[in-house]
Short mmCIF file of C-alpha atoms in Angstrom, two decimals:
data_model
loop_
_atom_site.label_atom_id
_atom_site.label_comp_id
_atom_site.label_asym_id
_atom_site.label_seq_id
_atom_site.Cartn_x
_atom_site.Cartn_y
_atom_site.Cartn_z
CA UNK B 21 -3.64 -121.73 83.45
CA UNK B 22 -3.71 -120.36 86.96
CA UNK B 23 -7.42 -120.81 87.70
CA UNK B 24 -7.57 -123.74 90.09
CA UNK B 25 -10.39 -126.24 90.29
CA UNK B 26 -12.84 -125.37 92.98
CA UNK B 27 -12.77 -128.32 95.36
CA UNK B 28 -12.59 -132.03 95.74
CA UNK B 29 -15.76 -134.05 96.18
CA UNK B 30 -16.80 -134.57 99.74
CA UNK B 31 -16.53 -138.07 101.09
CA UNK B 32 -18.12 -137.42 104.49
CA UNK B 33 -21.82 -137.74 105.20
CA UNK B 34 -23.71 -134.73 103.95
CA UNK B 35 -24.85 -132.34 106.71
CA UNK B 36 -28.57 -132.49 107.60
CA UNK B 37 -30.80 -130.08 105.68
CA UNK B 38 -31.76 -128.28 108.88
CA UNK B 39 -28.14 -127.62 109.71
CA UNK B 40 -27.48 -126.33 106.19
CA UNK B 41 -30.33 -123.86 106.58
CA UNK B 42 -29.10 -122.73 110.00
CA UNK B 43 -25.62 -122.11 108.65
CA UNK B 44 -26.95 -120.28 105.59
CA UNK B 45 -29.13 -118.09 107.81
CA UNK B 46 -26.23 -117.31 110.13
CA UNK B 47 -24.00 -116.43 107.16
CA UNK B 48 -26.69 -114.16 105.70
CA UNK B 49 -27.22 -112.40 109.03
CA UNK B 50 -23.47 -112.00 109.53
CA UNK B 51 -23.19 -110.39 106.11
CA UNK B 52 -26.24 -108.16 106.66
CA UNK B 53 -25.13 -106.74 110.01
CA UNK B 54 -21.54 -106.22 108.84
CA UNK B 55 -22.69 -104.35 105.75
CA UNK B 56 -25.21 -102.36 107.76
CA UNK B 57 -22.40 -101.15 110.04
CA UNK B 58 -20.23 -100.41 107.04
CA UNK B 59 -22.92 -98.53 105.10
CA UNK B 60 -24.07 -96.26 107.90
CA UNK B 61 -20.66 -94.62 107.64
CA UNK B 62 -21.18 -93.93 103.93
CA UNK B 63 -24.58 -92.32 104.52
CA UNK B 64 -23.24 -90.27 107.42
CA UNK B 65 -20.24 -89.25 105.29
CA UNK B 66 -22.60 -87.83 102.66
CA UNK B 67 -24.86 -86.07 105.19
CA UNK B 68 -23.02 -84.88 108.32
CA UNK B 69 -19.46 -86.10 108.90
CA UNK B 70 -17.80 -83.47 106.72
CA UNK B 71 -19.11 -80.56 108.80
CA UNK B 72 -18.66 -82.28 112.16
CA UNK B 73 -15.17 -83.74 111.77
CA UNK B 74 -13.55 -81.85 108.88
CA UNK B 75 -14.51 -78.16 109.16
CA UNK B 76 -13.22 -76.33 106.10
CA UNK B 77 -13.77 -73.24 104.02
CA UNK B 78 -16.24 -74.88 101.63
CA UNK B 79 -18.81 -77.64 101.73
CA UNK B 80 -17.06 -79.39 98.84
CA UNK B 81 -13.78 -79.58 100.77
CA UNK B 82 -15.58 -81.03 103.78
CA UNK B 83 -17.33 -83.64 101.65
CA UNK B 84 -14.05 -84.57 99.94
CA UNK B 85 -12.38 -85.05 103.34
CA UNK B 86 -15.33 -87.09 104.55
CA UNK B 87 -15.32 -89.29 101.43
CA UNK B 88 -11.55 -89.70 101.74
CA UNK B 89 -12.13 -91.13 105.22
CA UNK B 90 -14.83 -93.34 103.71
CA UNK B 91 -12.25 -94.57 101.18
CA UNK B 92 -9.70 -95.34 103.92
CA UNK B 93 -11.95 -98.17 105.04
CA UNK B 94 -11.63 -99.72 101.61
CA UNK B 95 -7.85 -99.41 101.63
CA UNK B 96 -7.86 -101.42 104.87
CA UNK B 97 -10.09 -104.17 103.48
CA UNK B 98 -7.29 -106.11 101.71
CA UNK B 99 -5.43 -106.26 105.04
CA UNK B 100 -8.47 -107.88 106.62
CA UNK B 101 -8.79 -110.22 103.66
CA UNK B 102 -5.12 -111.23 103.78
CA UNK B 103 -4.95 -111.85 107.53
CA UNK B 104 -8.33 -113.55 107.83
CA UNK B 105 -7.82 -115.43 104.59
CA UNK B 106 -4.47 -116.82 105.70
CA UNK B 107 -5.75 -117.82 109.13
CA UNK B 108 -9.13 -118.91 107.77
CA UNK B 109 -7.48 -121.33 105.36
CA UNK B 110 -5.31 -122.73 108.16
CA UNK B 111 -7.50 -122.50 111.27
CA UNK B 112 -11.05 -122.43 109.95
CA UNK B 113 -13.73 -120.19 108.46
CA UNK B 114 -15.81 -119.77 111.64
CA UNK B 115 -13.19 -118.26 114.01
CA UNK B 116 -12.30 -115.55 111.51
CA UNK B 117 -15.95 -114.67 110.92
CA UNK B 118 -16.57 -114.36 114.67
CA UNK B 119 -13.49 -112.15 115.05
CA UNK B 120 -14.58 -109.94 112.14
CA UNK B 121 -18.06 -109.46 113.58
CA UNK B 122 -16.64 -108.55 116.99
CA UNK B 123 -14.24 -105.98 115.53
CA UNK B 124 -17.00 -104.42 113.43
CA UNK B 125 -19.41 -104.16 116.36
CA UNK B 126 -16.86 -102.48 118.62
CA UNK B 127 -15.56 -100.00 116.01
CA UNK B 128 -19.02 -98.99 114.76
CA UNK B 129 -20.30 -98.36 118.27
CA UNK B 130 -17.19 -96.31 119.03
CA UNK B 131 -17.89 -94.06 116.02
CA UNK B 132 -21.36 -93.41 117.42
CA UNK B 133 -19.78 -92.24 120.70
CA UNK B 134 -16.89 -90.24 119.17
CA UNK B 135 -16.71 -86.52 120.09
CA UNK B 136 -16.63 -84.03 117.21
CA UNK B 137 -13.94 -81.58 116.10
CA UNK B 138 -15.50 -78.78 118.14
CA UNK B 139 -15.11 -80.88 121.29
CA UNK B 140 -11.65 -82.49 121.04
CA UNK B 141 -10.09 -80.76 118.04
CA UNK B 142 -7.81 -82.57 115.62
CA UNK B 143 -8.04 -85.78 117.65
CA UNK B 144 -11.61 -86.21 116.37
CA UNK B 145 -10.79 -86.75 112.66
CA UNK B 146 -7.74 -88.85 113.57
CA UNK B 147 -9.82 -91.19 115.71
CA UNK B 148 -12.54 -91.29 113.06
CA UNK B 149 -10.01 -92.42 110.46
CA UNK B 150 -8.62 -95.10 112.79
CA UNK B 151 -12.10 -96.45 113.53
CA UNK B 152 -12.91 -96.46 109.82
CA UNK B 153 -9.73 -98.48 109.25
CA UNK B 154 -10.97 -100.98 111.84
CA UNK B 155 -14.30 -101.20 110.01
CA UNK B 156 -12.43 -101.85 106.76
CA UNK B 157 -10.33 -104.63 108.29
CA UNK B 158 -13.48 -106.20 109.73
CA UNK B 159 -15.49 -106.22 106.50
CA UNK B 160 -12.44 -107.43 104.57
CA UNK B 161 -12.23 -110.39 106.92
CA UNK B 162 -15.98 -111.01 107.04
CA UNK B 163 -16.93 -111.55 103.42
CA UNK B 164 -14.75 -114.59 102.81
CA UNK B 165 -15.82 -116.28 106.04
CA UNK B 166 -19.54 -115.75 105.51
CA UNK B 167 -19.35 -116.66 101.83
CA UNK B 168 -17.49 -119.90 102.50
CA UNK B 169 -19.79 -120.92 105.33
CA UNK B 170 -22.65 -120.71 102.85
CA UNK B 171 -21.06 -122.12 99.68
CA UNK B 172 -19.11 -124.94 101.36
CA UNK B 173 -22.32 -126.17 103.01
CA UNK B 174 -24.27 -125.92 99.73
CA UNK B 175 -25.85 -129.07 98.23
CA UNK B 176 -24.66 -130.16 94.82
CA UNK B 177 -25.93 -127.87 92.09
CA UNK B 178 -27.00 -125.06 94.46
CA UNK B 179 -23.76 -123.29 95.25
CA UNK B 180 -24.88 -120.15 93.43
CA UNK B 181 -28.12 -119.93 95.41
CA UNK B 182 -26.41 -120.57 98.75
CA UNK B 183 -23.71 -118.02 97.94
CA UNK B 184 -26.37 -115.46 97.10
CA UNK B 185 -27.74 -115.47 100.66
CA UNK B 186 -24.47 -113.82 101.71
CA UNK B 187 -24.74 -111.36 98.83
CA UNK B 188 -28.20 -110.43 100.10
CA UNK B 189 -26.45 -108.91 103.09
CA UNK B 190 -25.60 -105.90 100.93
CA UNK B 191 -29.14 -104.79 100.02
CA UNK B 192 -30.38 -105.76 103.49
CA UNK B 193 -27.62 -103.63 104.99
CA UNK B 194 -28.48 -100.71 102.69
CA UNK B 195 -32.21 -100.96 103.41
CA UNK B 196 -31.65 -101.17 107.16
CA UNK B 197 -29.11 -98.34 107.22
CA UNK B 198 -31.35 -96.07 105.15
CA UNK B 199 -34.38 -96.96 107.25
CA UNK B 200 -32.63 -96.18 110.52
CA UNK B 201 -31.33 -92.87 109.13
CA UNK B 202 -34.80 -91.99 107.84
CA UNK B 203 -36.31 -92.72 111.25
CA UNK B 204 -33.60 -90.73 113.01
CA UNK B 205 -34.25 -87.79 110.70
CA UNK B 206 -38.04 -88.03 111.02
CA UNK B 207 -37.98 -88.20 114.81
CA UNK B 208 -35.58 -85.30 115.30
CA UNK B 209 -35.27 -81.72 114.14
CA UNK B 210 -32.46 -80.81 111.74
CA UNK B 211 -30.40 -79.37 114.59
CA UNK B 212 -31.01 -82.41 116.80
CA UNK B 213 -30.11 -84.78 113.96
CA UNK B 214 -26.81 -82.95 113.46
CA UNK B 215 -26.16 -82.86 117.20
CA UNK B 216 -26.94 -86.47 118.11
CA UNK B 217 -29.55 -88.11 115.86
CA UNK B 218 -26.96 -89.32 113.34
CA UNK B 219 -25.23 -91.29 116.12
CA UNK B 220 -28.17 -93.64 116.73
CA UNK B 221 -27.55 -95.81 113.61
CA UNK B 222 -23.97 -96.41 114.74
CA UNK B 223 -24.98 -97.48 118.24
CA UNK B 224 -27.04 -100.30 116.72
CA UNK B 225 -23.65 -101.89 116.03
CA UNK B 226 -23.79 -103.39 119.51
CA UNK B 227 -26.21 -106.02 118.17
CA UNK B 228 -23.41 -107.49 116.06
CA UNK B 229 -21.72 -108.83 119.17
CA UNK B 230 -24.73 -111.02 119.95
CA UNK B 231 -24.62 -112.56 116.49
CA UNK B 232 -20.89 -113.21 116.84
CA UNK B 233 -21.57 -115.17 120.03
CA UNK B 234 -24.35 -117.18 118.34
CA UNK B 235 -22.08 -118.22 115.46
CA UNK B 236 -19.29 -119.07 117.90
CA UNK B 237 -21.52 -121.39 119.92
CA UNK B 238 -24.03 -122.80 117.41
CA UNK B 239 -22.34 -123.08 113.99
CA UNK B 240 -19.90 -125.85 113.05
CA UNK B 241 -16.89 -125.58 110.76
CA UNK B 242 -17.52 -126.31 107.07
CA UNK B 243 -17.09 -129.88 105.73
CA UNK B 244 -14.78 -128.65 102.95
CA UNK B 245 -12.39 -127.07 105.43
CA UNK B 246 -12.37 -130.14 107.69
CA UNK B 247 -11.52 -132.28 104.68
CA UNK B 248 -8.79 -129.91 103.51
CA UNK B 249 -7.31 -129.36 106.97
CA UNK B 250 -5.31 -132.59 107.15
CA UNK B 251 -3.96 -132.23 103.62
CA UNK B 252 -2.94 -128.63 104.32
CA UNK B 253 -1.20 -129.57 107.58
CA UNK B 254 0.78 -132.30 105.84
CA UNK B 255 1.72 -129.99 102.99
CA UNK B 256 2.92 -127.30 105.41
CA UNK B 257 5.05 -129.84 107.28
CA UNK B 258 6.72 -131.08 104.11
CA UNK B 259 6.92 -127.87 102.04
CA UNK B 260 6.77 -125.09 104.65
CA UNK B 261 4.07 -123.54 102.50
CA UNK B 262 1.09 -121.32 103.36
CA UNK B 263 -2.13 -120.34 101.58
CA UNK B 264 -0.95 -116.76 101.06
CA UNK B 265 2.42 -117.85 99.66
CA UNK B 266 0.68 -120.33 97.36
CA UNK B 267 -1.66 -117.63 96.06
CA UNK B 268 1.10 -115.09 95.47
CA UNK B 269 3.36 -117.60 93.73
CA UNK B 270 0.93 -119.51 91.58
CA UNK B 271 -2.47 -117.80 91.42
CA UNK B 272 -1.89 -114.06 91.59
CA UNK B 273 -3.15 -113.68 88.02
CA UNK B 274 -6.49 -115.19 88.96
CA UNK B 275 -6.77 -112.89 91.98
CA UNK B 276 -6.09 -109.79 89.86
CA UNK B 277 -8.51 -110.89 87.15
CA UNK B 278 -11.20 -111.50 89.76
CA UNK B 279 -10.60 -108.03 91.17
CA UNK B 280 -10.63 -106.44 87.73
CA UNK B 281 -13.88 -108.18 86.86
CA UNK B 282 -15.69 -106.86 89.93
CA UNK B 283 -14.37 -103.30 90.40
CA UNK B 284 -17.11 -101.81 88.20
CA UNK B 285 -19.78 -103.39 90.38
CA UNK B 286 -18.44 -101.99 93.63
CA UNK B 287 -17.71 -98.57 92.10
CA UNK B 288 -21.19 -98.20 90.60
CA UNK B 289 -22.83 -99.46 93.78
CA UNK B 290 -21.11 -96.89 95.99
CA UNK B 291 -21.73 -94.15 93.47
CA UNK B 292 -25.44 -94.98 93.70
CA UNK B 293 -25.77 -95.24 97.48
CA UNK B 294 -23.26 -92.57 98.56
CA UNK B 295 -22.09 -90.38 95.67
CA UNK B 296 -25.58 -89.84 94.25
CA UNK B 297 -26.90 -89.05 97.74
CA UNK B 298 -24.37 -86.23 98.04
CA UNK B 299 -24.82 -85.08 94.42
CA UNK B 300 -28.62 -84.89 94.52
CA UNK B 301 -28.82 -83.16 97.90
CA UNK B 302 -25.88 -80.76 97.53
CA UNK B 303 -25.80 -80.01 93.78
CA UNK B 304 -29.40 -80.63 92.65
CA UNK B 305 -31.06 -79.35 95.88
CA UNK B 306 -33.19 -82.45 96.29
CA UNK B 307 -34.53 -83.28 99.76
CA UNK B 308 -32.54 -85.76 101.83
CA UNK B 309 -35.51 -87.86 102.99
CA UNK B 310 -37.04 -88.64 99.59
CA UNK B 311 -33.63 -89.48 98.09
CA UNK B 312 -32.94 -91.92 100.93
CA UNK B 313 -36.39 -93.42 100.39
CA UNK B 314 -35.63 -94.01 96.70
CA UNK B 315 -32.35 -95.71 97.63
CA UNK B 316 -34.20 -97.88 100.14
CA UNK B 317 -36.90 -98.95 97.68
CA UNK B 318 -34.39 -99.73 94.94
CA UNK B 319 -32.36 -101.86 97.36
CA UNK B 320 -35.49 -103.84 98.24
CA UNK B 321 -35.76 -105.01 94.62
CA UNK B 322 -32.28 -106.54 94.91
CA UNK B 323 -33.61 -108.97 97.50
CA UNK B 324 -35.40 -110.69 94.61
CA UNK B 325 -32.96 -110.05 91.78
CA UNK B 326 -29.77 -111.30 93.48
CA UNK B 327 -30.99 -114.85 94.30
CA UNK B 328 -32.75 -115.05 90.93
CA UNK B 329 -29.50 -114.28 89.10
CA UNK B 330 -27.62 -116.77 91.31
CA UNK B 331 -30.17 -119.52 90.65
CA UNK B 332 -29.93 -118.89 86.92
CA UNK B 333 -26.14 -119.15 87.15
CA UNK B 334 -26.56 -122.63 88.68
CA UNK B 335 -28.38 -123.63 85.50
CA UNK B 336 -26.68 -121.86 82.59
CA UNK B 337 -23.31 -120.74 83.95
CA UNK B 338 -21.78 -118.18 86.27
CA UNK B 339 -19.70 -116.23 83.77
CA UNK B 340 -22.51 -115.84 81.25
CA UNK B 341 -24.71 -114.16 83.85
CA UNK B 342 -21.81 -112.22 85.35
CA UNK B 343 -20.73 -110.81 81.97
CA UNK B 344 -24.30 -109.84 81.13
CA UNK B 345 -24.43 -107.66 84.23
CA UNK B 346 -21.11 -105.96 83.44
CA UNK B 347 -22.21 -105.19 79.87
CA UNK B 348 -25.51 -103.79 81.13
CA UNK B 349 -23.73 -101.42 83.52
CA UNK B 350 -21.66 -100.06 80.63
CA UNK B 351 -24.71 -99.49 78.42
CA UNK B 352 -26.72 -97.81 81.18
CA UNK B 353 -23.96 -95.50 82.51
CA UNK B 354 -24.94 -92.51 80.34
CA UNK B 355 -28.76 -92.82 80.61
CA UNK B 356 -28.35 -93.20 84.38
CA UNK B 357 -26.96 -89.70 84.88
CA UNK B 358 -29.11 -88.09 82.21
CA UNK B 359 -32.10 -89.22 84.29
CA UNK B 360 -30.57 -88.18 87.62
CA UNK B 361 -29.76 -84.71 86.26
CA UNK B 362 -33.45 -84.00 85.69
CA UNK B 363 -33.78 -83.50 89.44
CA UNK B 364 -36.95 -85.59 89.39
CA UNK B 365 -37.48 -88.23 92.06
CA UNK B 366 -39.32 -90.39 89.53
CA UNK B 367 -36.47 -90.38 87.02
CA UNK B 368 -33.94 -90.82 89.84
CA UNK B 369 -35.84 -93.94 90.85
CA UNK B 370 -35.98 -95.26 87.26
CA UNK B 371 -32.31 -94.62 86.61
CA UNK B 372 -31.04 -96.18 89.82
CA UNK B 373 -33.48 -99.11 89.60
CA UNK B 374 -32.25 -100.18 86.15
CA UNK B 375 -28.64 -99.76 87.28
CA UNK B 376 -29.32 -101.87 90.38
CA UNK B 377 -30.79 -104.61 88.17
CA UNK B 378 -27.51 -104.95 86.30
CA UNK B 379 -25.56 -104.80 89.59
CA UNK B 380 -27.72 -107.63 90.96
CA UNK B 381 -27.15 -109.74 87.85
CA UNK B 382 -23.41 -109.51 88.53
CA UNK B 383 -23.58 -109.78 92.30
CA UNK B 384 -25.82 -112.86 92.50
CA UNK B 385 -23.34 -115.42 91.07
CA UNK B 386 -20.19 -113.60 92.23
CA UNK B 387 -19.72 -115.47 95.54
CA UNK B 388 -19.94 -118.90 93.93
CA UNK B 389 -17.80 -117.81 90.98
CA UNK B 390 -14.98 -116.55 93.21
CA UNK B 391 -15.17 -119.67 95.40
CA UNK B 392 -14.83 -121.88 92.33
CA UNK B 393 -11.60 -120.18 91.26
CA UNK B 394 -9.59 -121.70 94.14
CA UNK B 395 -9.16 -125.02 95.98
CA UNK B 396 -10.34 -125.23 99.63
CA UNK B 397 -6.77 -124.95 100.98
CA UNK B 398 -6.42 -121.42 99.57
CA UNK B 399 -10.04 -120.43 98.91
CA UNK B 400 -10.52 -117.98 101.80
CA UNK B 401 -7.30 -116.17 100.88
CA UNK B 402 -7.80 -116.15 97.11
CA UNK B 403 -11.49 -115.21 97.04
CA UNK B 404 -11.07 -112.54 99.73
CA UNK B 405 -8.11 -110.93 97.97
CA UNK B 406 -9.94 -110.79 94.66
CA UNK B 407 -13.00 -109.22 96.26
CA UNK B 408 -11.06 -106.68 98.33
CA UNK B 409 -8.83 -105.61 95.43
CA UNK B 410 -12.04 -104.75 93.60
CA UNK B 411 -13.28 -102.87 96.66
CA UNK B 412 -10.16 -100.70 96.72
CA UNK B 413 -9.94 -100.13 92.98
CA UNK B 414 -13.65 -99.48 92.62
CA UNK B 415 -15.83 -98.90 95.65
CA UNK B 416 -13.55 -97.08 98.06
CA UNK B 417 -12.48 -94.36 95.66
CA UNK B 418 -15.68 -94.06 93.64
CA UNK B 419 -17.55 -91.37 95.66
CA UNK B 420 -14.30 -89.39 96.03
CA UNK B 421 -13.54 -89.68 92.30
CA UNK B 422 -17.13 -88.73 91.51
CA UNK B 423 -16.85 -85.44 93.44
CA UNK B 424 -13.48 -84.67 91.82
CA UNK B 425 -14.83 -85.37 88.32
CA UNK B 426 -17.89 -83.20 88.91
CA UNK B 427 -15.77 -80.35 90.23
CA UNK B 428 -13.20 -80.63 87.42
CA UNK B 429 -15.58 -81.02 84.48
CA UNK B 430 -18.90 -79.60 85.64
CA UNK B 431 -20.77 -82.48 84.03
CA UNK B 432 -22.03 -85.80 85.33
CA UNK B 433 -21.10 -87.39 81.99
CA UNK B 434 -17.55 -87.59 83.34
CA UNK B 435 -18.86 -89.98 86.02
CA UNK B 436 -20.56 -92.03 83.29
CA UNK B 437 -17.23 -92.23 81.47
CA UNK B 438 -15.56 -93.48 84.66
CA UNK B 439 -18.15 -96.26 84.99
CA UNK B 440 -17.77 -97.23 81.32
CA UNK B 441 -13.98 -97.46 81.65
CA UNK B 442 -14.32 -99.82 84.63
CA UNK B 443 -16.90 -101.85 82.67
CA UNK B 444 -14.42 -102.37 79.85
CA UNK B 445 -11.80 -103.61 82.34
CA UNK B 446 -14.41 -105.95 83.83
CA UNK B 447 -15.42 -107.44 80.47
CA UNK B 448 -11.79 -107.99 79.46
CA UNK B 449 -11.05 -109.68 82.81
CA UNK B 450 -14.13 -111.88 82.49
CA UNK B 451 -13.12 -112.86 78.96
CA UNK B 452 -9.69 -113.99 80.15
CA UNK B 453 -11.16 -115.92 83.10
CA UNK B 454 -13.64 -117.64 80.78
CA UNK B 455 -10.88 -118.52 78.32
CA UNK B 456 -8.74 -120.03 81.07
CA UNK B 457 -11.65 -122.07 82.38
CA UNK B 458 -12.50 -123.41 78.90
CA UNK B 459 -8.88 -124.32 78.20
CA UNK B 460 -8.99 -126.88 81.01
CA UNK B 461 -6.21 -126.81 83.57
CA UNK B 462 -4.49 -130.07 84.59
CA UNK B 463 -5.55 -131.47 87.95
CA UNK B 464 -3.51 -130.24 90.92
CA UNK B 465 -0.90 -132.56 92.33
CA UNK B 466 -2.79 -133.12 95.56
CA UNK B 467 -5.73 -134.97 94.09
CA UNK B 468 -8.72 -135.06 91.77
CA UNK B 469 -11.06 -132.12 91.42
CA UNK B 470 -14.76 -131.52 91.46
CA UNK B 471 -16.32 -129.27 88.77
CA UNK B 472 -14.27 -126.11 88.48
CA UNK B 473 -15.02 -122.65 87.22
CA UNK B 474 -15.08 -124.25 83.79
CA UNK B 475 -18.26 -126.09 84.70
CA UNK B 476 -20.41 -123.01 85.22
CA UNK B 477 -18.88 -121.38 82.16
CA UNK B 478 -20.21 -124.25 80.10
CA UNK B 479 -23.56 -124.15 81.81
CA UNK B 480 -23.31 -126.94 84.34
CA UNK B 481 -24.25 -126.52 87.98
CA UNK B 482 -21.61 -125.66 90.51
#
């Protein structure tokens, strides 16, 4: 079996409760501001970037080019996960998180200042793509660092809940990005919004730099990394090994299964917040403001659902909850688009709300589940790679694939079929992961293990 136990029991004095809360808050804020910066690009891609940076003969071609640039950020995320994971497993979680936040703040602000095609010609889309790549590298590096700061500081039996505070960064980022775009649209005319109003949400990226400095100066490295650091250094001296080499040689199957299990979540999520925004405003002639408001309100419900699902996973098992969410997404894929196609805001809200419930059920326990698949010496690398593979296979291409499917087939049921296919892959991957955990892997050579992924499968706390 190539699913490793999650960690060894800590022998050092447990951190004070106040420090745990400060670290969890910092991790949640880091996740929220990173995802905010990342999501403003997706909203702008659906609303304005196609016309401003990719002028073409048709609106569809411009949107496809814009969504392709959106997808480029996802293709860069594994690079961020690999580099930050390797260094984060060797040098610490905190330095990589600070670096990721700094890179995201600089690149997002630069997008807000970037001249358009009409001003500098072909250099505009080239620079936009390069800055989107930088955003992708940053978010690929960020998730593992923030997730491990939270879960490795978690008290016994609460790893799911602590991991969920990082997952809350996604709906907080969506809500904040939508809110800022709504305000920018409300306070400007259509022509002013196209000329400069859309840039305001990107310039907020400067605030990320302040948070990076706070984490650098006020947050300590995780106890699990400090404990693993000496063992890793000794192992590297004697075996010339590295976390990345260890993952690729002995745990690649687990990484791929983790990615396969999560691709449907990322794909459906980006279809809802980006693809549906384009589809409803361009194809169904729905107003931009009300559609953004629906997305904002639906995201608010995730602030309750994500920690609730994570807390339940601490009690009855990660994989049980995780699989329930994946199955729900498959069942709801067809009703979702039947409701959206009515062109009614009410039915749009109902369809996306139910879909977001199933996404939250998966997303809540996901951080703790991925952390429990790997030992501390390779956890940043392994968990990040699994997450970012899912992001590439699912989220990055999903809005682009959605537009292609709609153009090729003329029916939104093709998009439902795409979601169902990814759900089947997810359920098969989850089944294999659960089977490996139940089979019980022998302890690693470097020491005894604390409860592994098998524990939550059987219902015990992480």
